mmCIF file of C-alpha atoms in Angstrom:
data_model
loop_
_atom_site.group_PDB
_atom_site.id
_atom_site.type_symbol
_atom_site.label_atom_id
_atom_site.label_comp_id
_atom_site.label_asym_id
_atom_site.label_seq_id
_atom_site.Cartn_x
_atom_site.Cartn_y
_atom_site.Cartn_z
ATOM 1 C CA MET A 18 75.361 118.559 84.135
ATOM 2 C CA PRO A 19 73.892 115.253 85.358
ATOM 3 C CA GLY A 20 76.377 112.732 86.649
ATOM 4 C CA PRO A 21 77.011 109.286 85.208
ATOM 5 C CA THR A 22 74.211 106.714 85.413
ATOM 6 C CA LEU A 23 74.495 103.101 86.506
ATOM 7 C CA THR A 24 74.383 102.203 82.823
ATOM 8 C CA ASP A 25 77.352 104.481 82.113
ATOM 9 C CA ILE A 26 79.342 102.850 84.899
ATOM 10 C CA ALA A 27 78.341 99.342 83.807
ATOM 11 C CA ARG A 28 79.454 100.057 80.260
ATOM 12 C CA ALA A 29 82.814 101.471 81.388
ATOM 13 C CA ALA A 30 83.441 98.608 83.826
ATOM 14 C CA GLU A 31 82.130 95.978 81.405
ATOM 15 C CA VAL A 32 79.657 94.547 83.918
ATOM 16 C CA SER A 33 75.889 94.517 84.328
ATOM 17 C CA THR A 34 73.925 97.335 85.914
ATOM 18 C CA ALA A 35 72.924 94.886 88.665
ATOM 19 C CA THR A 36 76.605 94.328 89.451
ATOM 20 C CA VAL A 37 77.139 98.085 89.591
ATOM 21 C CA SER A 38 74.208 98.464 91.993
ATOM 22 C CA HIS A 39 75.525 95.715 94.258
ATOM 23 C CA ALA A 40 79.043 97.175 94.221
ATOM 24 C CA LEU A 41 77.949 100.717 95.079
ATOM 25 C CA ASN A 42 75.465 99.666 97.751
ATOM 26 C CA ASP A 43 77.658 96.966 99.312
ATOM 27 C CA THR A 44 75.134 94.220 98.612
ATOM 28 C CA GLY A 45 75.145 90.975 96.632
ATOM 29 C CA ARG A 46 77.797 88.295 96.387
ATOM 30 C CA LEU A 47 80.518 90.017 94.434
ATOM 31 C CA GLY A 48 84.194 89.234 94.622
ATOM 32 C CA ASP A 49 86.315 91.854 96.339
ATOM 33 C CA SER A 50 88.253 92.629 93.165
ATOM 34 C CA THR A 51 85.051 93.172 91.150
ATOM 35 C CA ARG A 52 83.459 95.343 93.817
ATOM 36 C CA ARG A 53 86.619 97.413 94.110
ATOM 37 C CA ARG A 54 87.038 97.801 90.339
ATOM 38 C CA VAL A 55 83.429 98.949 89.849
ATOM 39 C CA ARG A 56 83.776 101.514 92.641
ATOM 40 C CA GLU A 57 87.035 102.799 91.179
ATOM 41 C CA VAL A 58 85.374 103.203 87.771
ATOM 42 C CA ALA A 59 82.405 104.976 89.365
ATOM 43 C CA THR A 60 84.712 107.349 91.210
ATOM 44 C CA ALA A 61 86.762 108.041 88.071
ATOM 45 C CA LEU A 62 83.546 108.932 86.214
ATOM 46 C CA GLY A 63 82.530 111.337 88.980
ATOM 47 C CA TYR A 64 79.638 109.308 90.325
ATOM 48 C CA GLY A 65 78.102 110.711 93.499
ATOM 49 C CA ALA A 66 75.779 108.569 95.553
ATOM 50 C CA PRO A 67 72.418 110.123 96.532
ATOM 51 C CA GLN A 68 72.643 112.271 99.654
ATOM 52 C CA ALA A 69 72.472 109.939 102.633
ATOM 53 C CA PRO A 70 70.454 110.835 105.730
ATOM 54 C CA ARG A 71 72.324 112.826 108.357
ATOM 55 C CA THR A 72 74.118 110.566 110.820
ATOM 56 C CA ARG A 73 75.381 113.161 113.350
ATOM 57 C CA THR A 74 78.711 111.396 112.889
ATOM 58 C CA LEU A 75 82.036 112.785 111.692
ATOM 59 C CA GLY A 76 84.950 110.669 110.516
ATOM 60 C CA VAL A 77 88.702 111.076 110.912
ATOM 61 C CA ALA A 78 91.517 109.245 109.132
ATOM 62 C CA VAL A 79 95.258 109.498 108.574
ATOM 63 C CA THR A 80 95.740 108.674 104.891
ATOM 64 C CA MET A 81 99.443 109.293 104.283
ATOM 65 C CA TYR A 82 100.538 105.704 104.898
ATOM 66 C CA PRO A 83 97.952 103.146 103.647
ATOM 67 C CA ARG A 84 99.135 100.274 105.781
ATOM 68 C CA ALA A 85 98.379 98.739 109.144
ATOM 69 C CA TRP A 86 99.899 101.003 111.794
ATOM 70 C CA ASN A 87 98.471 102.366 115.009
ATOM 71 C CA TYR A 88 98.746 106.119 114.586
ATOM 72 C CA THR A 89 96.951 106.623 117.904
ATOM 73 C CA GLU A 90 100.232 105.644 119.594
ATOM 74 C CA VAL A 91 101.956 108.707 118.094
ATOM 75 C CA ALA A 92 101.705 111.618 120.518
ATOM 76 C CA TYR A 93 100.602 114.171 117.906
ATOM 77 C CA PHE A 94 97.727 112.063 116.611
ATOM 78 C CA SER A 95 96.737 110.840 120.073
ATOM 79 C CA ARG A 96 96.389 114.373 121.380
ATOM 80 C CA ALA A 97 94.678 115.599 118.211
ATOM 81 C CA LEU A 98 92.122 112.773 118.292
ATOM 82 C CA THR A 99 91.295 113.388 121.953
ATOM 83 C CA ALA A 100 90.704 117.075 121.289
ATOM 84 C CA ALA A 101 88.738 116.377 118.084
ATOM 85 C CA THR A 102 86.484 113.921 119.913
ATOM 86 C CA ALA A 103 85.750 116.432 122.673
ATOM 87 C CA ALA A 104 85.053 119.178 120.121
ATOM 88 C CA ALA A 105 82.728 116.929 118.117
ATOM 89 C CA HIS A 106 80.840 115.826 121.225
ATOM 90 C CA ALA A 107 80.419 119.439 122.317
ATOM 91 C CA LYS A 108 78.627 120.107 119.032
ATOM 92 C CA GLY A 109 76.459 117.002 119.271
ATOM 93 C CA TYR A 110 78.397 114.731 116.900
ATOM 94 C CA ALA A 111 80.043 111.358 117.289
ATOM 95 C CA LEU A 112 83.565 110.961 115.899
ATOM 96 C CA THR A 113 84.566 107.733 114.123
ATOM 97 C CA THR A 114 88.307 107.044 113.863
ATOM 98 C CA LEU A 115 89.216 104.874 110.869
ATOM 99 C CA PRO A 116 92.006 102.318 111.305
ATOM 100 C CA ALA A 117 94.916 102.996 108.970
ATOM 101 C CA ASP A 118 94.697 99.611 107.240
ATOM 102 C CA ARG A 119 91.075 100.247 106.237
ATOM 103 C CA VAL A 120 92.107 103.468 104.548
ATOM 104 C CA ALA A 121 93.815 101.326 101.914
ATOM 105 C CA GLU A 122 90.590 99.475 101.135
ATOM 106 C CA ASP A 123 87.313 100.671 99.618
ATOM 107 C CA THR A 124 85.629 101.745 102.845
ATOM 108 C CA TRP A 125 85.235 105.347 101.726
ATOM 109 C CA HIS A 126 82.687 104.419 99.037
ATOM 110 C CA SER A 127 80.089 103.448 101.648
ATOM 111 C CA LEU A 128 81.335 105.339 104.712
ATOM 112 C CA ALA A 129 78.321 106.737 106.607
ATOM 113 C CA VAL A 130 79.504 110.116 107.906
ATOM 114 C CA ASP A 131 78.287 113.694 107.541
ATOM 115 C CA GLY A 132 81.810 115.056 107.113
ATOM 116 C CA MET A 133 85.418 113.905 107.202
ATOM 117 C CA LEU A 134 88.573 115.234 108.857
ATOM 118 C CA ILE A 135 91.563 113.938 106.900
ATOM 119 C CA MET A 136 95.044 114.182 108.380
ATOM 120 C CA ASP A 137 98.273 114.193 106.329
ATOM 121 C CA SER A 138 96.586 113.688 102.964
ATOM 122 C CA PRO A 139 99.117 112.916 100.172
ATOM 123 C CA ARG A 140 98.893 113.806 96.520
ATOM 124 C CA GLY A 141 96.584 111.493 94.587
ATOM 125 C CA ASP A 142 94.751 110.473 97.782
ATOM 126 C CA PRO A 143 92.062 107.974 96.641
ATOM 127 C CA MET A 144 89.965 108.527 99.759
ATOM 128 C CA VAL A 145 89.754 112.252 99.064
ATOM 129 C CA HIS A 146 88.868 111.608 95.429
ATOM 130 C CA ALA A 147 86.035 109.247 96.385
ATOM 131 C CA LEU A 148 84.620 111.466 99.140
ATOM 132 C CA ARG A 149 84.697 114.517 96.878
ATOM 133 C CA ALA A 150 82.709 112.566 94.290
ATOM 134 C CA ARG A 151 80.134 111.712 96.950
ATOM 135 C CA GLY A 152 79.840 115.363 97.978
ATOM 136 C CA ILE A 153 80.903 114.754 101.588
ATOM 137 C CA PRO A 154 82.330 117.892 103.270
ATOM 138 C CA LEU A 155 86.066 117.644 103.965
ATOM 139 C CA VAL A 156 88.470 119.512 106.232
ATOM 140 C CA PHE A 157 92.188 118.721 106.301
ATOM 141 C CA ASP A 158 94.788 118.715 109.069
ATOM 142 C CA GLY A 159 97.722 119.926 106.994
ATOM 143 C CA VAL A 160 97.682 121.187 103.437
ATOM 144 C CA PRO A 161 95.833 118.653 101.237
ATOM 145 C CA GLY A 162 97.978 116.890 98.678
ATOM 146 C CA ASP A 163 95.704 118.055 95.860
ATOM 147 C CA PRO A 164 94.136 121.322 97.068
ATOM 148 C CA ARG A 165 91.138 122.689 95.210
ATOM 149 C CA PRO A 166 89.428 126.087 95.320
ATOM 150 C CA GLY A 167 87.043 126.024 98.258
ATOM 151 C CA ASP A 168 89.077 123.573 100.361
ATOM 152 C CA HIS A 169 89.519 124.188 104.091
ATOM 153 C CA TRP A 170 92.527 123.113 106.133
ATOM 154 C CA VAL A 171 94.316 123.860 109.405
ATOM 155 C CA ASP A 172 98.104 123.886 109.567
ATOM 156 C CA ASN A 173 101.194 125.481 111.083
ATOM 157 C CA ASP A 174 103.626 127.782 109.303
ATOM 158 C CA HIS A 175 106.283 125.120 108.831
ATOM 159 C CA GLU A 176 108.746 127.389 107.043
ATOM 160 C CA ALA A 177 108.718 129.973 109.831
ATOM 161 C CA THR A 178 108.928 127.275 112.508
ATOM 162 C CA THR A 179 111.838 125.493 110.814
ATOM 163 C CA ARG A 180 113.758 128.731 110.457
ATOM 164 C CA GLU A 181 113.121 129.579 114.109
ATOM 165 C CA VAL A 182 114.623 126.243 115.147
ATOM 166 C CA LEU A 183 117.652 126.590 112.886
ATOM 167 C CA ASP A 184 118.318 130.172 114.012
ATOM 168 C CA HIS A 185 117.995 129.089 117.649
ATOM 169 C CA LEU A 186 120.617 126.391 117.135
ATOM 170 C CA VAL A 187 123.026 128.838 115.513
ATOM 171 C CA ALA A 188 122.425 131.344 118.325
ATOM 172 C CA SER A 189 123.324 128.587 120.812
ATOM 173 C CA GLY A 190 126.714 128.200 119.102
ATOM 174 C CA ALA A 191 126.073 125.581 116.414
ATOM 175 C CA ARG A 192 128.218 125.930 113.287
ATOM 176 C CA ARG A 193 126.671 123.196 111.124
ATOM 177 C CA VAL A 194 123.054 122.037 111.410
ATOM 178 C CA ALA A 195 121.622 118.873 109.870
ATOM 179 C CA LEU A 196 117.989 117.858 109.412
ATOM 180 C CA GLN A 197 116.220 114.571 109.929
ATOM 181 C CA SER A 198 113.086 114.685 107.771
ATOM 182 C CA GLY A 199 110.547 112.305 106.280
ATOM 183 C CA ASP A 200 110.775 111.087 102.726
ATOM 184 C CA GLY A 201 107.002 110.686 102.336
ATOM 185 C CA ASP A 202 104.689 112.742 100.169
ATOM 186 C CA GLU A 203 102.906 114.665 102.896
ATOM 187 C CA HIS A 204 103.131 118.452 102.828
ATOM 188 C CA TYR A 205 104.826 118.583 106.243
ATOM 189 C CA ALA A 206 107.953 116.721 105.108
ATOM 190 C CA ARG A 207 108.199 118.701 101.884
ATOM 191 C CA ALA A 208 107.690 122.059 103.627
ATOM 192 C CA VAL A 209 110.232 121.438 106.402
ATOM 193 C CA THR A 210 112.855 120.100 103.985
ATOM 194 C CA ALA A 211 112.361 122.998 101.575
ATOM 195 C CA ALA A 212 112.659 125.549 104.390
ATOM 196 C CA TYR A 213 115.887 123.918 105.583
ATOM 197 C CA ALA A 214 117.321 123.828 102.043
ATOM 198 C CA GLY A 215 116.512 127.518 101.564
ATOM 199 C CA TRP A 216 118.098 128.420 104.905
ATOM 200 C CA CYS A 217 121.261 126.492 103.964
ATOM 201 C CA ALA A 218 121.411 128.183 100.551
ATOM 202 C CA GLU A 219 121.294 131.621 102.190
ATOM 203 C CA ARG A 220 124.300 130.607 104.292
ATOM 204 C CA GLY A 221 126.194 129.073 101.370
ATOM 205 C CA GLU A 222 126.036 125.579 102.884
ATOM 206 C CA ASP A 223 125.073 122.217 101.432
ATOM 207 C CA PRO A 224 122.038 120.639 103.121
ATOM 208 C CA LEU A 225 122.643 117.577 105.305
ATOM 209 C CA VAL A 226 119.415 115.546 105.387
ATOM 210 C CA VAL A 227 118.949 112.178 107.083
ATOM 211 C CA PRO A 228 115.771 110.273 106.108
ATOM 212 C CA PHE A 229 113.513 109.470 109.041
ATOM 213 C CA ASP A 230 112.937 105.775 109.726
ATOM 214 C CA VAL A 231 110.416 104.984 112.465
ATOM 215 C CA ALA A 232 111.906 101.484 112.868
ATOM 216 C CA ASP A 233 115.437 102.803 113.513
ATOM 217 C CA GLY A 234 115.202 102.810 117.293
ATOM 218 C CA GLN A 235 118.988 102.874 117.720
ATOM 219 C CA GLY A 236 119.460 105.856 115.408
ATOM 220 C CA ARG A 237 121.850 103.961 113.131
ATOM 221 C CA ALA A 238 120.962 106.294 110.271
ATOM 222 C CA PHE A 239 122.941 109.020 112.069
ATOM 223 C CA ASP A 240 126.181 107.032 112.393
ATOM 224 C CA ALA A 241 127.745 108.053 109.085
ATOM 225 C CA LEU A 242 126.656 111.683 109.556
ATOM 226 C CA LEU A 243 128.027 112.032 113.078
ATOM 227 C CA ARG A 244 131.425 110.439 112.485
ATOM 228 C CA GLY A 245 134.424 112.393 111.251
ATOM 229 C CA GLN A 246 135.769 115.900 111.615
ATOM 230 C CA ASP A 247 133.176 117.493 109.311
ATOM 231 C CA ARG A 248 130.202 116.227 111.259
ATOM 232 C CA PRO A 249 127.368 118.624 112.165
ATOM 233 C CA ASP A 250 127.192 119.837 115.731
ATOM 234 C CA ALA A 251 123.379 120.170 115.748
ATOM 235 C CA VAL A 252 120.439 118.214 114.327
ATOM 236 C CA TYR A 253 116.770 119.135 114.028
ATOM 237 C CA ALA A 254 114.610 115.976 114.023
ATOM 238 C CA ALA A 255 111.277 116.797 112.410
ATOM 239 C CA TYR A 256 109.490 113.646 113.637
ATOM 240 C CA ASP A 257 108.530 112.485 117.105
ATOM 241 C CA PRO A 258 110.971 109.543 117.652
ATOM 242 C CA GLY A 259 113.934 111.474 116.244
ATOM 243 C CA GLY A 260 115.005 112.945 119.551
ATOM 244 C CA HIS A 261 115.303 109.519 121.196
ATOM 245 C CA GLN A 262 117.124 108.203 118.142
ATOM 246 C CA LEU A 263 119.628 111.055 118.332
ATOM 247 C CA LEU A 264 120.274 110.619 122.055
ATOM 248 C CA THR A 265 120.884 106.892 121.511
ATOM 249 C CA ALA A 266 123.206 107.533 118.556
ATOM 250 C CA ALA A 267 125.141 110.205 120.459
ATOM 251 C CA ALA A 268 125.671 107.869 123.437
ATOM 252 C CA ARG A 269 126.869 105.085 121.133
ATOM 253 C CA LEU A 270 129.308 107.415 119.331
ATOM 254 C CA GLY A 271 130.578 109.081 122.520
ATOM 255 C CA LEU A 272 129.159 112.540 121.728
ATOM 256 C CA ARG A 273 128.034 114.680 124.636
ATOM 257 C CA VAL A 274 124.670 116.465 124.314
ATOM 258 C CA PRO A 275 124.660 119.458 124.119
ATOM 259 C CA ASP A 276 128.400 120.115 124.383
ATOM 260 C CA GLU A 277 129.256 118.312 121.146
ATOM 261 C CA LEU A 278 125.816 117.823 119.622
ATOM 262 C CA ARG A 279 122.754 120.005 120.048
ATOM 263 C CA VAL A 280 119.367 118.347 119.554
ATOM 264 C CA VAL A 281 115.894 119.693 118.781
ATOM 265 C CA CYS A 282 112.904 117.473 118.031
ATOM 266 C CA ALA A 283 109.377 118.220 116.797
ATOM 267 C CA SER A 284 107.258 116.233 119.253
ATOM 268 C CA GLU A 285 104.253 116.372 121.536
ATOM 269 C CA ASP A 286 105.722 113.705 123.846
ATOM 270 C CA PRO A 287 106.008 115.126 127.403
ATOM 271 C CA GLY A 288 108.636 112.475 128.112
ATOM 272 C CA TYR A 289 111.260 114.614 126.393
ATOM 273 C CA ALA A 290 111.241 116.886 129.444
ATOM 274 C CA ALA A 291 112.624 113.983 131.504
ATOM 275 C CA THR A 292 115.334 112.591 129.203
ATOM 276 C CA GLU A 293 119.022 113.081 129.974
ATOM 277 C CA PRO A 294 119.491 115.797 129.015
ATOM 278 C CA PRO A 295 115.949 117.144 128.558
ATOM 279 C CA VAL A 296 115.308 117.634 124.831
ATOM 280 C CA THR A 297 114.216 120.899 123.256
ATOM 281 C CA THR A 298 110.973 120.295 121.378
ATOM 282 C CA VAL A 299 108.698 122.007 118.883
ATOM 283 C CA THR A 300 104.990 121.699 119.621
ATOM 284 C CA LEU A 301 102.572 122.028 116.707
ATOM 285 C CA ASP A 302 99.637 122.408 119.144
ATOM 286 C CA PRO A 303 97.533 119.457 117.926
ATOM 287 C CA GLU A 304 94.690 120.266 120.331
ATOM 288 C CA ARG A 305 94.140 123.715 118.892
ATOM 289 C CA THR A 306 94.507 122.360 115.352
ATOM 290 C CA ALA A 307 91.924 119.626 115.961
ATOM 291 C CA ARG A 308 89.412 121.959 117.594
ATOM 292 C CA ALA A 309 89.686 124.415 114.717
ATOM 293 C CA ALA A 310 89.314 121.641 112.141
ATOM 294 C CA VAL A 311 86.201 120.188 113.798
ATOM 295 C CA GLY A 312 84.679 123.656 114.039
ATOM 296 C CA LEU A 313 85.226 124.210 110.320
ATOM 297 C CA LEU A 314 83.832 120.779 109.475
ATOM 298 C CA VAL A 315 80.656 121.195 111.507
ATOM 299 C CA GLY A 316 80.144 124.582 109.865
ATOM 300 C CA LEU A 317 80.371 123.002 106.419
ATOM 301 C CA VAL A 318 78.032 120.143 107.367
ATOM 302 C CA GLU A 319 75.422 122.459 108.842
ATOM 303 C CA GLY A 320 75.242 124.968 106.054
ATOM 304 C CA GLY A 321 78.507 125.939 104.470
ATOM 305 C CA GLY A 322 80.077 127.733 107.405
ATOM 306 C CA GLU A 323 81.260 131.332 107.452
ATOM 307 C CA ALA A 324 85.004 130.740 107.193
ATOM 308 C CA ARG A 325 86.734 131.572 103.951
ATOM 309 C CA PRO A 326 88.339 128.676 102.092
ATOM 310 C CA GLY A 327 92.061 128.185 102.553
ATOM 311 C CA PRO A 328 94.266 127.760 105.598
ATOM 312 C CA VAL A 329 93.710 128.442 109.264
ATOM 313 C CA VAL A 330 97.208 128.889 110.700
ATOM 314 C CA VAL A 331 97.945 127.600 114.214
ATOM 315 C CA PRO A 332 101.170 128.933 115.783
ATOM 316 C CA ALA A 333 103.841 126.427 116.733
ATOM 317 C CA ALA A 334 106.072 126.935 119.774
ATOM 318 C CA LEU A 335 109.707 126.177 120.582
ATOM 319 C CA LEU A 336 110.170 124.751 124.090
ATOM 320 C CA VAL A 337 113.871 125.272 124.853
ATOM 321 C CA ARG A 338 115.547 122.745 127.141
ATOM 322 C CA ALA A 339 119.114 121.680 127.908
ATOM 323 C CA SER A 340 119.734 119.658 124.717
ATOM 324 C CA SER A 341 120.132 122.811 122.636
ATOM 325 C CA SER A 342 121.633 125.194 125.175
ATOM 326 C CA GLY A 343 125.184 124.927 123.851
ATOM 327 C CA PRO A 344 128.397 123.800 125.553
ATOM 328 C CA GLN A 345 128.308 123.871 129.322
ATOM 329 C CA PRO A 346 131.102 125.555 131.348
ATOM 330 C CA ALA A 347 133.609 123.195 132.957
ATOM 331 C CA ALA A 348 133.065 122.478 136.632
ATOM 332 C CA GLY A 349 135.424 124.028 139.152
#
């Protein structure tokens, strides 16, 4: 069926067709609120702009947190973006990285790209909704918040990885394991937390979950958990800064790592190999994930690709170091 016309959009938005044209083509002297409202109405009606000429450019954005933050400073995203750029260049494409604060605006309605790699897409993602309406090919890093038949994404098996970490900690002598996990809406946080809750239920234990706070450099969120006789003797931090937060909290509370507290952190930061003690980490292999995602995206842009819709699973790996090796024998 034909899509909505400019007249349909104008009627729904209660503006003129000229205003609709200016809003959709980023022309004219419209106020930001009017331009944004018209584009939102057009997207809600399923309006798709005419197919733009090929640009030989791909886009990438992290859409989970629509605020100003420099995700390129996070080791996972930094490494993924470097690998994605190299993979795009190898196939003759430029790669445009969108700043996080622009993701919250209306950039996606006029974004000139042949395809888009979207990382950590939440449920109800307005960028995804708008790009789908425009018919722009999409590939996701992580399960999309609102998956549809025909979607492509690259991800790790977070349930299997979480269970591997928890079983490793128990094998090292831990009796009670807590989890530091995000409270956002991305699939990663939900999958890791659900896997941990299921593992605890199988053992007849209540989950102990500490919300991740990127601004909590001193690890104060762990203080209540790590005080008292019933404290856990191991924590799995599912986000990059969590290992540093735990080491800082343990030092402040007088807990020796790993003798009294074992620590594992999901991180791509090589600096964890040089902490005291070196921290056991989980790598999600962002380079391999990014290369696979770009390959899928170029395939879709250039003719649909041969890959079946659904997930491409990239194995994660547990890099065991001293922080989770269990109590050390006494000297002498």
